[in-house]
Amino acid sequence: MNGAQPIVELNGVSKHFGSVQALRDISIQVFPGEVCCLLGDNGAGKSTLIKILSGVYTPDDGEMRVEGQAVRFASPRDALDRGIATVYQDLAMVPLMSISRNFFMGREPVKRMGPLRVFDHFFADSVAREEMGKIGIRVRDPGQAVGTLSGGERQCVAIARAVYFGARVLILDEPTSALGVKQASMVLLYVEQARARGLGVIFITHNVNHAYPVGDKFLLLNRGRSMGYFRKDEISRDQVTAMMAGGQELAELEKRLSEARAAGNRPPA
C-alpha cells in the first residue's frame, strides 16, 4: 500500500482449546483505506479470529501488532482503546430503546440540571441524525425505537456508532447474512464509504457475492488453516467461489451422485 504501515497485523497466530486447534499459523495485514474479506464456511475459524482481533481471546502463538507496535489485549476495552471496533451479528442493540439511546449506549452524553446529571437528548438526537445522514439514511425521528428500522438500517446505526467513536479498524461479523438484496446493498455501500474515509475494514462473511465487489484482499479459512491470502488482482470471483466450495470435495460428491443415479436406473435382476 505505497509504503503505508498496516493499522493492524497478525503474524503466525494460532489458538487452541484443549485438543482442538481453532487457528493455526494465520497472518493478515489491514491497511488504511482497505477492505480485507475473511471468508470461510461454518467452523472455519472466523469467529475465533474475530475474538483475537477484538481482545476477547489472546493467541497461544504468534504476534499481533497495531501500527507497528506489538500488543497483547487483555480485554475488548483494550482493543477499543486502540481503535479496533467490532460490529457483531446481534449488533448489541436494545430494540425498544431509541436510535439515539442505542447510538450512545455506554457513552451517554449528559448535562447538568441543578445537582442532577441527565441524558442530553438534544445533543444525542442531533449527532445520531447527522451521522446517519452522512451515510444516506434519513432519520425523521432519532427518538423512534431502533427495532422499527430495517435490518440494513440497524447495521448502519451500529457501524456509524463505531466510526463516530473513533474506530480506525472496523470488524464486521457477517453484516449481510440475514439481509435481503436491497438492505445488503445499503451495508456494502457504507463499507465502501468507510474505506474512502481511510478506515481499515475486516469484512467477515461466507457470501462471495457480497465480499468480492468491496474487497481488496481475501483471506480464505478452512478448519482453522489458511487456504490463501490474495489481493483482488490475484484471484477471480469464480476462483474464490471454487475454493470456498471445496473443488475436490464437490467433484467427489458429483461422482458419488452420478454413481447413485446410475445404480437407481438399473433394471431389476
CSV table of C-alpha atoms in Angstrom, one decimal:
chain,number,residue,atom,x,y,z
A,1,MET,CA,0.0,0.0,0.0
A,2,ASN,CA,2.5,2.6,-1.2
A,3,GLY,CA,4.8,2.1,1.8
A,4,ALA,CA,2.0,2.7,4.3
A,5,GLN,CA,2.1,0.9,7.6
A,6,PRO,CA,-0.7,-1.6,8.4
A,7,ILE,CA,-3.0,-0.5,11.1
A,8,VAL,CA,-3.3,-4.0,12.5
A,9,GLU,CA,-1.5,-7.2,11.6
A,10,LEU,CA,-1.3,-10.8,12.8
A,11,ASN,CA,1.8,-12.8,12.2
A,12,GLY,CA,1.7,-16.6,12.6
A,13,VAL,CA,-1.2,-16.6,15.1
A,14,SER,CA,-2.5,-19.9,16.5
A,15,LYS,CA,-5.2,-20.7,19.0
A,16,HIS,CA,-6.3,-24.0,20.5
A,17,PHE,CA,-8.9,-25.0,23.1
A,18,GLY,CA,-7.7,-28.2,24.7
A,19,SER,CA,-7.0,-30.6,21.9
A,20,VAL,CA,-9.0,-28.6,19.4
A,21,GLN,CA,-6.8,-26.4,17.1
A,22,ALA,CA,-9.1,-23.5,16.2
A,23,LEU,CA,-6.5,-21.5,14.3
A,24,ARG,CA,-3.1,-22.4,13.0
A,25,ASP,CA,-0.4,-20.0,11.7
A,26,ILE,CA,-2.7,-17.2,10.4
A,27,SER,CA,-1.2,-14.0,9.1
A,28,ILE,CA,-3.1,-10.9,7.9
A,29,GLN,CA,-2.4,-7.2,7.4
A,30,VAL,CA,-5.0,-4.5,7.3
A,31,PHE,CA,-4.0,-1.1,5.8
A,32,PRO,CA,-5.8,2.3,6.0
A,33,GLY,CA,-8.4,2.6,3.2
A,34,GLU,CA,-8.6,-1.2,2.6
A,35,VAL,CA,-11.2,-3.9,2.9
A,36,CYS,CA,-9.9,-7.3,3.9
A,37,CYS,CA,-12.5,-10.0,3.5
A,38,LEU,CA,-12.3,-13.0,5.7
A,39,LEU,CA,-14.1,-16.0,4.1
A,40,GLY,CA,-14.9,-19.4,5.3
A,41,ASP,CA,-17.7,-21.9,6.0
A,42,ASN,CA,-19.1,-22.6,9.5
A,43,GLY,CA,-16.3,-23.9,11.7
A,44,ALA,CA,-13.5,-22.4,9.6
A,45,GLY,CA,-12.2,-20.3,12.5
A,46,LYS,CA,-13.6,-16.9,11.6
A,47,SER,CA,-15.2,-16.3,15.0
A,48,THR,CA,-12.0,-17.2,16.8
A,49,LEU,CA,-10.0,-14.8,14.6
A,50,ILE,CA,-12.5,-12.0,15.3
A,51,LYS,CA,-12.3,-12.6,19.0
A,52,ILE,CA,-8.5,-12.4,18.9
A,53,LEU,CA,-8.6,-9.2,17.0
A,54,SER,CA,-11.2,-7.7,19.3
A,55,GLY,CA,-9.5,-8.7,22.5
A,56,VAL,CA,-11.8,-11.5,23.7
A,57,TYR,CA,-9.1,-14.2,23.3
A,58,THR,CA,-5.3,-14.0,23.4
A,59,PRO,CA,-3.4,-16.0,20.9
A,60,ASP,CA,-1.4,-19.0,22.1
A,61,ASP,CA,1.3,-18.4,19.4
A,62,GLY,CA,2.2,-15.7,17.0
A,63,GLU,CA,2.1,-11.9,17.3
A,64,MET,CA,-0.3,-9.1,16.9
A,65,ARG,CA,0.7,-5.6,16.0
A,66,VAL,CA,-1.2,-2.3,16.0
A,67,GLU,CA,0.6,0.5,14.0
A,68,GLY,CA,3.8,-1.5,14.2
A,69,GLN,CA,3.7,-1.9,18.0
A,70,ALA,CA,3.4,-5.4,19.4
A,71,VAL,CA,0.2,-5.7,21.6
A,72,ARG,CA,-1.5,-8.2,23.7
A,73,PHE,CA,-5.0,-7.3,24.5
A,74,ALA,CA,-6.4,-8.3,27.9
A,75,SER,CA,-10.0,-7.3,27.1
A,76,PRO,CA,-12.2,-5.8,24.4
A,77,ARG,CA,-11.7,-2.4,26.1
A,78,ASP,CA,-8.0,-2.6,25.2
A,79,ALA,CA,-8.9,-3.2,21.5
A,80,LEU,CA,-11.4,-0.3,21.5
A,81,ASP,CA,-8.8,2.0,23.1
A,82,ARG,CA,-6.5,1.2,20.2
A,83,GLY,CA,-9.3,2.0,17.6
A,84,ILE,CA,-10.4,-1.6,16.8
A,85,ALA,CA,-14.2,-1.8,16.9
A,86,THR,CA,-16.3,-4.9,16.2
A,87,VAL,CA,-19.9,-5.0,15.0
A,88,TYR,CA,-21.3,-8.4,15.8
A,89,GLN,CA,-24.2,-10.1,14.1
A,90,ASP,CA,-26.5,-9.4,17.1
A,91,LEU,CA,-25.5,-5.7,17.0
A,92,ALA,CA,-25.6,-5.3,20.8
A,93,MET,CA,-28.7,-3.1,20.5
A,94,VAL,CA,-31.9,-2.8,22.5
A,95,PRO,CA,-34.9,-2.9,20.1
A,96,LEU,CA,-37.2,-0.9,22.4
A,97,MET,CA,-34.7,1.9,23.0
A,98,SER,CA,-34.4,4.9,20.7
A,99,ILE,CA,-31.9,5.2,17.9
A,100,SER,CA,-30.0,7.9,19.8
A,101,ARG,CA,-30.0,5.9,23.0
A,102,ASN,CA,-28.6,2.9,21.2
A,103,PHE,CA,-26.1,5.2,19.4
A,104,PHE,CA,-24.7,6.4,22.7
A,105,MET,CA,-25.3,3.3,24.8
A,106,GLY,CA,-22.5,3.1,27.4
A,107,ARG,CA,-21.2,6.5,26.4
A,108,GLU,CA,-24.2,8.7,27.2
A,109,PRO,CA,-23.8,12.5,26.9
A,110,VAL,CA,-25.1,14.2,30.0
A,111,LYS,CA,-26.0,17.8,31.0
A,112,ARG,CA,-26.5,19.3,34.4
A,113,MET,CA,-29.9,20.3,35.7
A,114,GLY,CA,-29.1,21.7,39.1
A,115,PRO,CA,-27.5,18.9,41.2
A,116,LEU,CA,-28.6,16.3,38.7
A,117,ARG,CA,-26.9,14.9,35.6
A,118,VAL,CA,-29.3,13.8,32.9
A,119,PHE,CA,-29.1,12.4,29.4
A,120,ASP,CA,-28.7,15.1,26.8
A,121,HIS,CA,-31.4,14.2,24.4
A,122,PHE,CA,-30.9,17.2,22.1
A,123,PHE,CA,-27.2,16.5,21.6
A,124,ALA,CA,-27.7,12.8,21.2
A,125,ASP,CA,-30.6,13.2,18.7
A,126,SER,CA,-28.6,15.8,16.7
A,127,VAL,CA,-25.5,13.6,16.4
A,128,ALA,CA,-27.4,10.5,15.6
A,129,ARG,CA,-29.4,12.3,12.8
A,130,GLU,CA,-26.2,13.8,11.4
A,131,GLU,CA,-24.1,10.7,11.4
A,132,MET,CA,-26.9,8.6,9.8
A,133,GLY,CA,-27.3,11.3,7.2
A,134,LYS,CA,-23.7,11.0,6.2
A,135,ILE,CA,-24.3,7.5,5.0
A,136,GLY,CA,-27.5,8.4,3.2
A,137,ILE,CA,-30.1,7.3,5.8
A,138,ARG,CA,-32.6,10.0,6.6
A,139,VAL,CA,-33.8,9.6,10.2
A,140,ARG,CA,-37.0,11.5,10.7
A,141,ASP,CA,-37.1,10.9,14.5
A,142,PRO,CA,-34.0,9.8,16.4
A,143,GLY,CA,-36.3,9.1,19.3
A,144,GLN,CA,-38.0,6.2,17.4
A,145,ALA,CA,-37.3,2.7,18.6
A,146,VAL,CA,-34.4,1.1,16.8
A,147,GLY,CA,-36.5,-2.0,16.4
A,148,THR,CA,-38.6,-0.2,13.9
A,149,LEU,CA,-35.7,0.1,11.5
A,150,SER,CA,-34.9,-2.4,8.8
A,151,GLY,CA,-32.0,-4.9,9.3
A,152,GLY,CA,-29.8,-2.9,7.0
A,153,GLU,CA,-30.5,0.4,8.8
A,154,ARG,CA,-29.8,-1.2,12.2
A,155,GLN,CA,-26.4,-2.5,10.8
A,156,CYS,CA,-25.7,1.1,9.6
A,157,VAL,CA,-26.5,2.5,13.1
A,158,ALA,CA,-24.0,0.1,14.6
A,159,ILE,CA,-21.3,0.9,12.1
A,160,ALA,CA,-21.9,4.7,12.2
A,161,ARG,CA,-21.7,4.5,16.0
A,162,ALA,CA,-18.3,2.7,15.9
A,163,VAL,CA,-16.9,5.2,13.4
A,164,TYR,CA,-18.2,8.2,15.4
A,165,PHE,CA,-16.4,7.0,18.5
A,166,GLY,CA,-13.0,6.8,16.7
A,167,ALA,CA,-12.7,3.4,15.2
A,168,ARG,CA,-9.8,3.1,12.8
A,169,VAL,CA,-10.3,-0.6,12.1
A,170,LEU,CA,-13.9,-1.8,11.7
A,171,ILE,CA,-14.5,-5.6,12.1
A,172,LEU,CA,-17.9,-6.6,10.6
A,173,ASP,CA,-19.2,-10.0,11.6
A,174,GLU,CA,-21.5,-11.3,8.8
A,175,PRO,CA,-23.2,-8.0,8.4
A,176,THR,CA,-25.3,-9.0,5.4
A,177,SER,CA,-26.1,-12.6,6.4
A,178,ALA,CA,-29.8,-12.1,7.3
A,179,LEU,CA,-30.5,-9.2,4.9
A,180,GLY,CA,-32.3,-9.0,1.6
A,181,VAL,CA,-30.7,-7.7,-1.6
A,182,LYS,CA,-31.6,-4.0,-1.0
A,183,GLN,CA,-30.6,-4.0,2.6
A,184,ALA,CA,-27.3,-5.8,1.9
A,185,SER,CA,-26.6,-3.2,-0.8
A,186,MET,CA,-27.1,-0.5,1.8
A,187,VAL,CA,-24.5,-2.0,4.1
A,188,LEU,CA,-22.0,-2.7,1.3
A,189,LEU,CA,-22.3,1.0,0.2
A,190,TYR,CA,-21.4,2.0,3.7
A,191,VAL,CA,-18.4,-0.3,3.8
A,192,GLU,CA,-17.3,1.5,0.6
A,193,GLN,CA,-17.7,4.8,2.4
A,194,ALA,CA,-15.7,3.6,5.4
A,195,ARG,CA,-12.8,2.6,3.1
A,196,ALA,CA,-13.0,6.0,1.4
A,197,ARG,CA,-12.7,7.7,4.8
A,198,GLY,CA,-9.4,5.8,5.4
A,199,LEU,CA,-10.6,3.1,7.8
A,200,GLY,CA,-9.3,-0.4,7.6
A,201,VAL,CA,-12.3,-2.8,7.3
A,202,ILE,CA,-12.3,-6.6,8.1
A,203,PHE,CA,-15.4,-8.0,6.5
A,204,ILE,CA,-16.3,-11.5,7.7
A,205,THR,CA,-18.7,-13.4,5.5
A,206,HIS,CA,-19.4,-16.7,3.8
A,207,ASN,CA,-21.1,-14.9,0.8
A,208,VAL,CA,-18.6,-14.4,-2.0
A,209,ASN,CA,-21.1,-12.3,-3.9
A,210,HIS,CA,-21.1,-9.8,-1.1
A,211,ALA,CA,-17.4,-9.9,-0.4
A,212,TYR,CA,-15.9,-9.7,-3.9
A,213,PRO,CA,-17.3,-6.3,-5.0
A,214,VAL,CA,-16.0,-4.4,-2.0
A,215,GLY,CA,-12.9,-6.5,-1.1
A,216,ASP,CA,-9.3,-5.5,-1.7
A,217,LYS,CA,-7.8,-8.7,-0.1
A,218,PHE,CA,-9.2,-12.1,0.7
A,219,LEU,CA,-8.2,-14.5,3.4
A,220,LEU,CA,-9.8,-17.9,3.0
A,221,LEU,CA,-10.0,-20.2,6.0
A,222,ASN,CA,-10.8,-23.9,6.3
A,223,ARG,CA,-10.8,-25.7,9.6
A,224,GLY,CA,-8.5,-23.1,11.2
A,225,ARG,CA,-6.0,-23.0,8.4
A,226,SER,CA,-5.3,-20.5,5.7
A,227,MET,CA,-6.1,-21.6,2.2
A,228,GLY,CA,-4.5,-18.5,0.8
A,229,TYR,CA,-4.3,-14.7,1.2
A,230,PHE,CA,-4.8,-12.9,-2.1
A,231,ARG,CA,-5.1,-9.4,-3.5
A,232,LYS,CA,-8.1,-8.9,-5.7
A,233,ASP,CA,-5.9,-8.8,-8.9
A,234,GLU,CA,-4.6,-12.3,-8.0
A,235,ILE,CA,-7.8,-14.2,-7.8
A,236,SER,CA,-11.2,-14.1,-9.6
A,237,ARG,CA,-14.6,-14.4,-8.1
A,238,ASP,CA,-15.0,-17.8,-9.6
A,239,GLN,CA,-11.7,-19.0,-8.1
A,240,VAL,CA,-12.8,-17.7,-4.6
A,241,THR,CA,-16.1,-19.5,-5.0
A,242,ALA,CA,-14.4,-22.7,-6.0
A,243,MET,CA,-12.0,-22.6,-3.1
A,244,MET,CA,-14.9,-21.8,-0.7
A,245,ALA,CA,-16.9,-24.7,-2.0
A,246,GLY,CA,-14.0,-27.1,-2.0
A,247,GLY,CA,-13.5,-28.1,-5.6
A,248,GLN,CA,-12.2,-31.6,-4.9
A,249,GLU,CA,-15.0,-32.3,-2.4
A,250,LEU,CA,-17.6,-31.2,-4.9
A,251,ALA,CA,-16.1,-33.3,-7.7
A,252,GLU,CA,-16.2,-36.4,-5.4
A,253,LEU,CA,-19.8,-35.6,-4.4
A,254,GLU,CA,-20.8,-35.3,-8.1
A,255,LYS,CA,-19.1,-38.6,-8.8
A,256,ARG,CA,-21.0,-40.4,-6.0
A,257,LEU,CA,-24.3,-38.8,-7.0
A,258,SER,CA,-23.8,-40.0,-10.6
A,259,GLU,CA,-23.0,-43.5,-9.4
A,260,ALA,CA,-26.1,-43.5,-7.2
A,261,ARG,CA,-28.3,-42.3,-10.1
A,262,ALA,CA,-26.8,-45.0,-12.4
A,263,ALA,CA,-27.4,-47.7,-9.8
A,264,GLY,CA,-31.0,-46.4,-9.3
A,265,ASN,CA,-31.7,-46.6,-13.0
A,266,ARG,CA,-30.6,-50.1,-13.5
A,267,PRO,CA,-33.4,-52.5,-14.2
A,268,PRO,CA,-34.1,-55.1,-11.5
A,269,ALA,CA,-32.4,-58.5,-12.0
